C-alpha cells in the first residue's frame, strides 16, 4: 500500500484511491462539494484544493533524490490541485489548509465566489442546519463579502417532477444531481441548462423527473436547491431527532434515517450501508411514513369496547385456553420483528398449536433489481428462517369453513384487508388481533384488540431479501412504559443538528401501544408460559445460539450495518430481488 | 532586437498563395495539391512513423494558441490496437476575439487542410477524422462540404485512398456557437453530443479523447502546414522565421490600422513591421497606444513596450505577453482602455461554461466592476479588488478560460492604471478605516 504524507502525518492509503477520499478516510476533513464517492469526479467546485508534491526522481538511476539530511527532495506542483481528482501515489506529500496558508486562502477565495450569487436565504431554507455550504462557510469561508452587485436571478420553485422542487438560485452547480441520473439511476432525467453563471439543472424538454429514485438528489445536493415537495417547510432539521434504522416498504431493508418531531415521523432519508443500499433510498421508502403517524389505535379493546391492558391480556389468555391448541390458528407477520415472531412461535408451541404461518405481501412486477422488491414486507425472510410458511388463502378459508378453528391469533397483520378471508368467515371464531392501525379490516371481528408498536417504535431485527439481518431502532416514543425501550429511545435518537438545550421529551402524539416483546410475554405468562427476557437483545442472543438460520445475528454484531446470515439457510422464496 | 523573419519582404506565401480559385479541387491539383499525400501512400518514401518524424523535425508548433510541438503531440498516441478506435480532430472552432485566420484557410485553401488531416491520419493510423467548425461559419461550412465531397469523389479521402490500403473518413461537425467548444476537451464532449464542459486533465486526449478513445486534436492552420512540410521538407520549414518556433504564420491583424486582414509571413516578425508596413500603418495617422498580440486573452502591451519585439513565443514572453493565436489587436491613441477591457470582460463572462466556481462567478464579477468603473461609478479600491479576483481565478480552474479572462484584466489595469484611476470616482474623504481583509 502506498504511503503518503498529509500535513506532516504519514498514512497508508489504498492504491487507486483519490487523495480526497484518503484524507476523509483518515478523518482529515477537506472541504468539498462536488465529490461523491459513488460518482465520477468532475472537479468542478474547486473547493478541495491542496498543495501536492512528489519526491524528485533521478532520471538515470530512477532513485529518489535525497537532500543533505537524507530526506527525499519534494517537488511541489506549481498549481494547487483538486484532491478529489488526484490519485494517491507512494511518497506523495500533501499540504491542506491545516499546514498551508496558500490552501487556506484558496478555500476562502472559493467560498467567497460560491456565495456571491447564492441567495443566502438560510433562514427559510430547508437545508439550513445540515448544509455543507453553510457549515463549510463557517469553517473555511470569508468573514464577509466584497460583492456589491445585484445577484443573478434564476428560476425558483420549479417542480422538476412530482417529488422534487428546484430553487435555481441556491444551486452551486456541483452536478451531483445530474450525475446521479446519469451514472447511478440511469434515468438521464436531469441535465444542466443555460451557460455560465446562469446554469442550473433542469429536465430535458418533455421529460418529467419522476424516476422512482428521484429524491436521492435531495440528499446529495450540497445546498438547499433541491427540496422534497412532501417535506419542504414542514420542520427545521434541528427540531427533529434523527434515528438510524431500516425502511419497511419492501424486502430490501434499505438503511434510512427517521426524522421525528413531537413523536411524529416527519421525513425519511438515506443512510449509507455499502452491503445493502449503498448511499441510496427509493422514493417509496421516503414517502411511506404517514402510516407511523396516522390512524393509530388508542389502547386495547375487548369486544370493541375500550379496556385496560391487564383485562385485554387476561381475556386473550382466557380465549387461548378455551379450546385445544390444535384449534388455535396462529398468524405471525412479515411486518413484525423476528423477535416478536419467535415469541409467538414459542406461545403456539406451548399451547400445542401448529407453527404460525405468515401472510405474504407480494406485488408482482414491483421489484426493479435495485432497491425495490416484489415483496412489500420487510421481514419475510425472518419468518421463513423461523420455519413459518406463507399462508395459502384457500387453506385458511377451507379450515375456517370446516370449523377447524376456534381461535385465530393475528399478530400485526390484517387477513381480511389482505383478502385472505372475509369478516363473515370469522363468525363464531374468537379473533385476537395485535394491530397497528384502526383501519385494520380484521378489527370488527376482534374479540381482543391489542395495539402494537410499529417498526419506528420498537427494538428488533428484520432479515432482508438477501439474508441481511439488521436492527430496528425506536425513533419515536409510545405511551407504554418500558425500561428497555426507554433506554433504546435515549440511545438511538441522535441529536445531530440540535443544541445541548434541546428537549426531546414530549407526551404529544404518543401512541398507546406495546411492542410484541411486551404484549406476547404478558399473555404467555397468563397461560403458564414464562417468556421473560431482558428485552429483544436477549431474545436475539438466544435465537442466534439455538437456530443456525440466525447464527451470528447478535445485537452487537449487527450494530448499525447488519450481519449477512448463512446462505444455506436462505429459503428460496419468490421474494428475493430477481 | 531585430526581426527574426529574415527577408520577409520577398516571402512567397504557401498557406494562402496568390492563386485564383485555389479552393477548387482541380486548381489545387494543378498546383501540386495532394502530391504529398500521393507520395506518402503510393511510394516507399514515407512510412507512418517517418511522417511524424518529419513533422517533429520541422519544429512545427500548434497554431491553436498553446504552441505545443505538433510532432511530439502525435507521439503521445498509444500503440495501435486494431480493436480500439482512435481519432483525429481538426479544431476549427476559432472564436477568440481578434482571431480569424483559420476561416481564411478554410475559405481559400480547404484542400490543404483535408490533405494535412489525411496525412496526420496516416501517420497515426487513424480511420476517422472530425473537423469541428464553429456554426457561425455557415458559408465556409457549405463551401468545405462541397469541396470535401469532391475530394471523396476523387479518392483523396474515404476508402482505399489513391488505391492504397489506407482508408480514412473526414466528418465535418458544426458547433452551436460557444467559445468554450474550442477548448479541446470541451470540443470532444460537444462532438459526442454532451454538454460542452471541459474535462479535467489528465487524462489527456491521447489517452482518453473522443468517446474515451485515443485522440489527437490540432488546429486548422497546424494541419495545413503538414502537406507543405512533407513536400518541401522539414529543413525548409525550420529555416523560416524564428528558429524556436519556425514556419509561416498567419497574422490576423485587426483594429486601428489602415489595412486590417490576415497576412502570411515568417514567424518572428517585428510587431512594428507588421503594423507599419504589412498593415499599412495606423489609421488616420494616429499614434499607437497598445497591442494585444495573440488574441484577446493575452496580456496587452503598451506602445512603449513593443520596441524590437518579435512575434514568436520567446520574443513575446520577454516583452511580457504571449503569442497565442497571433491575432493582433492594434489600438490607437483614442482608445479608451477601460471600455476596451469592459468589452473583453463581457466576452469571457458570456462564454464561461459555468462548470467551475472561480470562472463561473469570477468572470461576471469582473465585468460588473469594470463596467462600473467605465461608467464613472467605480472606486479606486475596485482596481485592487479586480487584481485580487484575478489571483483567485488564475490557475484554479478546470480549463484555461479563467486564465484567459483574468489576464487581460490584470495586465490592462497594471499597464494602464492611470487611465483606470482617472475614470474612478474621486475620493472625497480620506478614510482612516481599514477595510476588513477578506
Ligand atoms: C478557452 C479556450 C478556447 C480555445 N479555443 C480554440 C479554438 O477556437 N481553436 C483552436 O484551434 N484552439 C483553441 N483552443 C486551444 C485548444 O484547446 C487546443 O490546445 C488546440 O486546438 C490544439 O491544437 P494545436 O496543438 O494545433 O495548437 C482553446 C483553448 C481554450 C482554453
Ligand atoms: S441542484 Fe444541488 S446537486 Fe444539483 S447541481 Fe445544483 S447544487 Fe449540485
Ligand atoms: S474555467 Fe470556465 S470555461 Fe473552463 S471549465 Fe471552468 S467554468 Fe468552464
Ligand atoms: S470536490 Fe474537488 S473540485 Fe469539487
PDB file of N, CA, C and O in Angstrom, chain A residues 225-266:
ATOM      1  N   UNK A 225     -30.924  23.585  -2.870  1.00  0.00           N
ATOM      2  CA  UNK A 225     -31.515  23.831  -4.184  1.00  0.00           C
ATOM      3  C   UNK A 225     -32.577  22.806  -4.522  1.00  0.00           C
ATOM      4  O   UNK A 225     -33.541  23.106  -5.222  1.00  0.00           O
ATOM      5  N   UNK A 226     -32.401  21.591  -4.042  1.00  0.00           N
ATOM      6  CA  UNK A 226     -33.375  20.543  -4.324  1.00  0.00           C
ATOM      7  C   UNK A 226     -34.046  20.160  -3.011  1.00  0.00           C
ATOM      8  O   UNK A 226     -33.381  19.764  -2.057  1.00  0.00           O
ATOM      9  N   UNK A 227     -35.352  20.337  -2.979  1.00  0.00           N
ATOM     10  CA  UNK A 227     -36.064  20.022  -1.742  1.00  0.00           C
ATOM     11  C   UNK A 227     -37.194  19.052  -2.032  1.00  0.00           C
ATOM     12  O   UNK A 227     -37.628  18.898  -3.172  1.00  0.00           O
ATOM     13  N   UNK A 228     -37.636  18.417  -0.975  1.00  0.00           N
ATOM     14  CA  UNK A 228     -38.701  17.433  -1.088  1.00  0.00           C
ATOM     15  C   UNK A 228     -40.040  18.158  -1.095  1.00  0.00           C
ATOM     16  O   UNK A 228     -40.353  18.914  -0.184  1.00  0.00           O
ATOM     17  N   UNK A 229     -40.811  17.907  -2.123  1.00  0.00           N
ATOM     18  CA  UNK A 229     -42.111  18.556  -2.204  1.00  0.00           C
ATOM     19  C   UNK A 229     -42.956  18.178  -0.987  1.00  0.00           C
ATOM     20  O   UNK A 229     -43.718  18.979  -0.464  1.00  0.00           O
ATOM     21  N   UNK A 230     -42.761  16.960  -0.540  1.00  0.00           N
ATOM     22  CA  UNK A 230     -43.527  16.473   0.594  1.00  0.00           C
ATOM     23  C   UNK A 230     -43.104  17.133   1.906  1.00  0.00           C
ATOM     24  O   UNK A 230     -43.922  17.518   2.719  1.00  0.00           O
ATOM     25  N   UNK A 231     -41.813  17.271   2.104  1.00  0.00           N
ATOM     26  CA  UNK A 231     -41.325  17.683   3.426  1.00  0.00           C
ATOM     27  C   UNK A 231     -41.018  19.167   3.543  1.00  0.00           C
ATOM     28  O   UNK A 231     -40.958  19.704   4.655  1.00  0.00           O
ATOM     29  N   UNK A 232     -40.829  19.837   2.386  1.00  0.00           N
ATOM     30  CA  UNK A 232     -40.303  21.195   2.499  1.00  0.00           C
ATOM     31  C   UNK A 232     -41.190  22.095   3.362  1.00  0.00           C
ATOM     32  O   UNK A 232     -42.406  22.021   3.334  1.00  0.00           O
ATOM     33  N   UNK A 233     -40.538  22.902   4.140  1.00  0.00           N
ATOM     34  CA  UNK A 233     -41.153  23.889   5.037  1.00  0.00           C
ATOM     35  C   UNK A 233     -41.928  23.263   6.194  1.00  0.00           C
ATOM     36  O   UNK A 233     -42.638  23.952   6.912  1.00  0.00           O
ATOM     37  N   UNK A 234     -41.807  21.929   6.398  1.00  0.00           N
ATOM     38  CA  UNK A 234     -42.593  21.315   7.476  1.00  0.00           C
ATOM     39  C   UNK A 234     -41.849  21.324   8.808  1.00  0.00           C
ATOM     40  O   UNK A 234     -42.473  21.388   9.860  1.00  0.00           O
ATOM     41  N   UNK A 235     -40.528  21.197   8.774  1.00  0.00           N
ATOM     42  CA  UNK A 235     -39.788  21.191  10.037  1.00  0.00           C
ATOM     43  C   UNK A 235     -38.346  21.557   9.784  1.00  0.00           C
ATOM     44  O   UNK A 235     -37.790  21.231   8.735  1.00  0.00           O
ATOM     45  N   UNK A 236     -37.726  22.241  10.719  1.00  0.00           N
ATOM     46  CA  UNK A 236     -36.292  22.521  10.616  1.00  0.00           C
ATOM     47  C   UNK A 236     -35.536  21.298  11.096  1.00  0.00           C
ATOM     48  O   UNK A 236     -35.983  20.604  12.018  1.00  0.00           O
ATOM     49  N   UNK A 237     -34.360  21.096  10.554  1.00  0.00           N
ATOM     50  CA  UNK A 237     -33.618  19.873  10.865  1.00  0.00           C
ATOM     51  C   UNK A 237     -33.312  19.775  12.357  1.00  0.00           C
ATOM     52  O   UNK A 237     -33.322  18.701  12.936  1.00  0.00           O
ATOM     53  N   UNK A 238     -33.079  20.931  12.982  1.00  0.00           N
ATOM     54  CA  UNK A 238     -32.691  20.886  14.398  1.00  0.00           C
ATOM     55  C   UNK A 238     -33.881  20.686  15.332  1.00  0.00           C
ATOM     56  O   UNK A 238     -33.723  20.514  16.516  1.00  0.00           O
ATOM     57  N   UNK A 239     -35.078  20.750  14.774  1.00  0.00           N
ATOM     58  CA  UNK A 239     -36.250  20.463  15.603  1.00  0.00           C
ATOM     59  C   UNK A 239     -36.560  18.979  15.650  1.00  0.00           C
ATOM     60  O   UNK A 239     -37.471  18.543  16.338  1.00  0.00           O
ATOM     61  N   UNK A 240     -35.839  18.211  14.836  1.00  0.00           N
ATOM     62  CA  UNK A 240     -36.147  16.787  14.735  1.00  0.00           C
ATOM     63  C   UNK A 240     -34.999  15.968  15.303  1.00  0.00           C
ATOM     64  O   UNK A 240     -33.842  16.380  15.254  1.00  0.00           O
ATOM     65  N   UNK A 241     -35.337  14.791  15.825  1.00  0.00           N
ATOM     66  CA  UNK A 241     -34.283  13.852  16.193  1.00  0.00           C
ATOM     67  C   UNK A 241     -34.046  12.945  14.996  1.00  0.00           C
ATOM     68  O   UNK A 241     -34.922  12.792  14.143  1.00  0.00           O
ATOM     69  N   UNK A 242     -32.854  12.360  14.925  1.00  0.00           N
ATOM     70  CA  UNK A 242     -32.516  11.509  13.785  1.00  0.00           C
ATOM     71  C   UNK A 242     -32.177  10.107  14.286  1.00  0.00           C
ATOM     72  O   UNK A 242     -31.264   9.951  15.097  1.00  0.00           O
ATOM     73  N   UNK A 243     -32.920   9.134  13.798  1.00  0.00           N
ATOM     74  CA  UNK A 243     -32.687   7.767  14.247  1.00  0.00           C
ATOM     75  C   UNK A 243     -32.255   6.895  13.075  1.00  0.00           C
ATOM     76  O   UNK A 243     -32.974   6.782  12.080  1.00  0.00           O
ATOM     77  N   UNK A 244     -31.089   6.257  13.180  1.00  0.00           N
ATOM     78  CA  UNK A 244     -30.656   5.348  12.123  1.00  0.00           C
ATOM     79  C   UNK A 244     -31.435   4.051  12.235  1.00  0.00           C
ATOM     80  O   UNK A 244     -31.418   3.403  13.278  1.00  0.00           O
ATOM     81  N   UNK A 245     -32.148   3.676  11.181  1.00  0.00           N
ATOM     82  CA  UNK A 245     -32.923   2.444  11.262  1.00  0.00           C
ATOM     83  C   UNK A 245     -33.103   1.858   9.876  1.00  0.00           C
ATOM     84  O   UNK A 245     -32.274   2.090   8.984  1.00  0.00           O
ATOM     85  N   UNK A 246     -34.191   1.107   9.698  1.00  0.00           N
ATOM     86  CA  UNK A 246     -34.389   0.330   8.478  1.00  0.00           C
ATOM     87  C   UNK A 246     -35.728   0.704   7.872  1.00  0.00           C
ATOM     88  O   UNK A 246     -36.704   0.901   8.585  1.00  0.00           O
ATOM     89  N   UNK A 247     -35.746   0.746   6.552  1.00  0.00           N
ATOM     90  CA  UNK A 247     -37.002   1.031   5.869  1.00  0.00           C
ATOM     91  C   UNK A 247     -37.910  -0.197   5.896  1.00  0.00           C
ATOM     92  O   UNK A 247     -37.440  -1.328   5.967  1.00  0.00           O
ATOM     93  N   UNK A 248     -39.216   0.040   5.821  1.00  0.00           N
ATOM     94  CA  UNK A 248     -40.177  -1.064   5.956  1.00  0.00           C
ATOM     95  C   UNK A 248     -41.004  -1.276   4.705  1.00  0.00           C
ATOM     96  O   UNK A 248     -41.948  -2.062   4.697  1.00  0.00           O
ATOM     97  N   UNK A 249     -40.681  -0.565   3.634  1.00  0.00           N
ATOM     98  CA  UNK A 249     -41.555  -0.551   2.469  1.00  0.00           C
ATOM     99  C   UNK A 249     -41.436  -1.798   1.602  1.00  0.00           C
ATOM    100  O   UNK A 249     -42.333  -2.130   0.849  1.00  0.00           O
ATOM    101  N   UNK A 250     -40.285  -2.434   1.678  1.00  0.00           N
ATOM    102  CA  UNK A 250     -40.093  -3.620   0.854  1.00  0.00           C
ATOM    103  C   UNK A 250     -39.077  -4.533   1.540  1.00  0.00           C
ATOM    104  O   UNK A 250     -38.631  -4.243   2.650  1.00  0.00           O
ATOM    105  N   UNK A 251     -38.699  -5.609   0.851  1.00  0.00           N
ATOM    106  CA  UNK A 251     -37.859  -6.617   1.488  1.00  0.00           C
ATOM    107  C   UNK A 251     -36.377  -6.295   1.410  1.00  0.00           C
ATOM    108  O   UNK A 251     -35.552  -7.064   1.888  1.00  0.00           O
ATOM    109  N   UNK A 252     -36.023  -5.141   0.799  1.00  0.00           N
ATOM    110  CA  UNK A 252     -34.610  -4.817   0.676  1.00  0.00           C
ATOM    111  C   UNK A 252     -34.035  -4.336   2.002  1.00  0.00           C
ATOM    112  O   UNK A 252     -32.840  -4.465   2.266  1.00  0.00           O
ATOM    113  N   UNK A 253     -34.886  -3.764   2.830  1.00  0.00           N
ATOM    114  CA  UNK A 253     -34.380  -3.276   4.109  1.00  0.00           C
ATOM    115  C   UNK A 253     -33.347  -2.184   3.954  1.00  0.00           C
ATOM    116  O   UNK A 253     -32.330  -2.156   4.653  1.00  0.00           O
ATOM    117  N   UNK A 254     -33.604  -1.251   3.037  1.00  0.00           N
ATOM    118  CA  UNK A 254     -32.667  -0.145   2.848  1.00  0.00           C
ATOM    119  C   UNK A 254     -32.475   0.588   4.160  1.00  0.00           C
ATOM    120  O   UNK A 254     -33.419   0.788   4.925  1.00  0.00           O
ATOM    121  N   UNK A 255     -31.248   1.003   4.405  1.00  0.00           N
ATOM    122  CA  UNK A 255     -30.960   1.716   5.641  1.00  0.00           C
ATOM    123  C   UNK A 255     -31.399   3.164   5.494  1.00  0.00           C
ATOM    124  O   UNK A 255     -31.198   3.785   4.450  1.00  0.00           O
ATOM    125  N   UNK A 256     -32.005   3.657   6.556  1.00  0.00           N
ATOM    126  CA  UNK A 256     -32.531   5.015   6.457  1.00  0.00           C
ATOM    127  C   UNK A 256     -32.408   5.723   7.795  1.00  0.00           C
ATOM    128  O   UNK A 256     -32.004   5.135   8.791  1.00  0.00           O
ATOM    129  N   UNK A 257     -32.745   6.987   7.759  1.00  0.00           N
ATOM    130  CA  UNK A 257     -32.799   7.785   8.978  1.00  0.00           C
ATOM    131  C   UNK A 257     -34.232   8.283   9.122  1.00  0.00           C
ATOM    132  O   UNK A 257     -34.798   8.822   8.170  1.00  0.00           O
ATOM    133  N   UNK A 258     -34.807   8.076  10.281  1.00  0.00           N
ATOM    134  CA  UNK A 258     -36.140   8.621  10.553  1.00  0.00           C
ATOM    135  C   UNK A 258     -35.985   9.946  11.281  1.00  0.00           C
ATOM    136  O   UNK A 258     -35.316  10.022  12.307  1.00  0.00           O
ATOM    137  N   UNK A 259     -36.604  10.965  10.719  1.00  0.00           N
ATOM    138  CA  UNK A 259     -36.569  12.287  11.335  1.00  0.00           C
ATOM    139  C   UNK A 259     -37.890  12.487  12.069  1.00  0.00           C
ATOM    140  O   UNK A 259     -38.956  12.424  11.468  1.00  0.00           O
ATOM    141  N   UNK A 260     -37.808  12.713  13.378  1.00  0.00           N
ATOM    142  CA  UNK A 260     -39.013  12.730  14.197  1.00  0.00           C
ATOM    143  C   UNK A 260     -39.109  14.035  14.982  1.00  0.00           C
ATOM    144  O   UNK A 260     -38.118  14.522  15.530  1.00  0.00           O
ATOM    145  N   UNK A 261     -40.306  14.580  14.967  1.00  0.00           N
ATOM    146  CA  UNK A 261     -40.567  15.772  15.778  1.00  0.00           C
ATOM    147  C   UNK A 261     -41.857  15.524  16.551  1.00  0.00           C
ATOM    148  O   UNK A 261     -42.865  15.107  15.952  1.00  0.00           O
ATOM    149  N   UNK A 262     -41.865  15.740  17.816  1.00  0.00           N
ATOM    150  CA  UNK A 262     -43.054  15.538  18.652  1.00  0.00           C
ATOM    151  C   UNK A 262     -43.679  14.158  18.427  1.00  0.00           C
ATOM    152  O   UNK A 262     -44.899  14.033  18.272  1.00  0.00           O
ATOM    153  N   UNK A 263     -42.855  13.153  18.375  1.00  0.00           N
ATOM    154  CA  UNK A 263     -43.325  11.779  18.185  1.00  0.00           C
ATOM    155  C   UNK A 263     -44.087  11.564  16.873  1.00  0.00           C
ATOM    156  O   UNK A 263     -44.937  10.680  16.787  1.00  0.00           O
ATOM    157  N   UNK A 264     -43.783  12.381  15.905  1.00  0.00           N
ATOM    158  CA  UNK A 264     -44.321  12.153  14.560  1.00  0.00           C
ATOM    159  C   UNK A 264     -43.137  12.019  13.602  1.00  0.00           C
ATOM    160  O   UNK A 264     -42.199  12.817  13.666  1.00  0.00           O
ATOM    161  N   UNK A 265     -43.202  11.004  12.745  1.00  0.00           N
ATOM    162  CA  UNK A 265     -42.159  10.893  11.728  1.00  0.00           C
ATOM    163  C   UNK A 265     -42.427  11.967  10.681  1.00  0.00           C
ATOM    164  O   UNK A 265     -43.534  12.056  10.142  1.00  0.00           O
ATOM    165  N   UNK A 266     -41.418  12.810  10.429  1.00  0.00           N
ATOM    166  CA  UNK A 266     -41.599  13.931   9.514  1.00  0.00           C
ATOM    167  C   UNK A 266     -40.937  13.691   8.165  1.00  0.00           C
ATOM    168  O   UNK A 266     -41.307  14.289   7.159  1.00  0.00           O
TER     169      UNK A 266
END
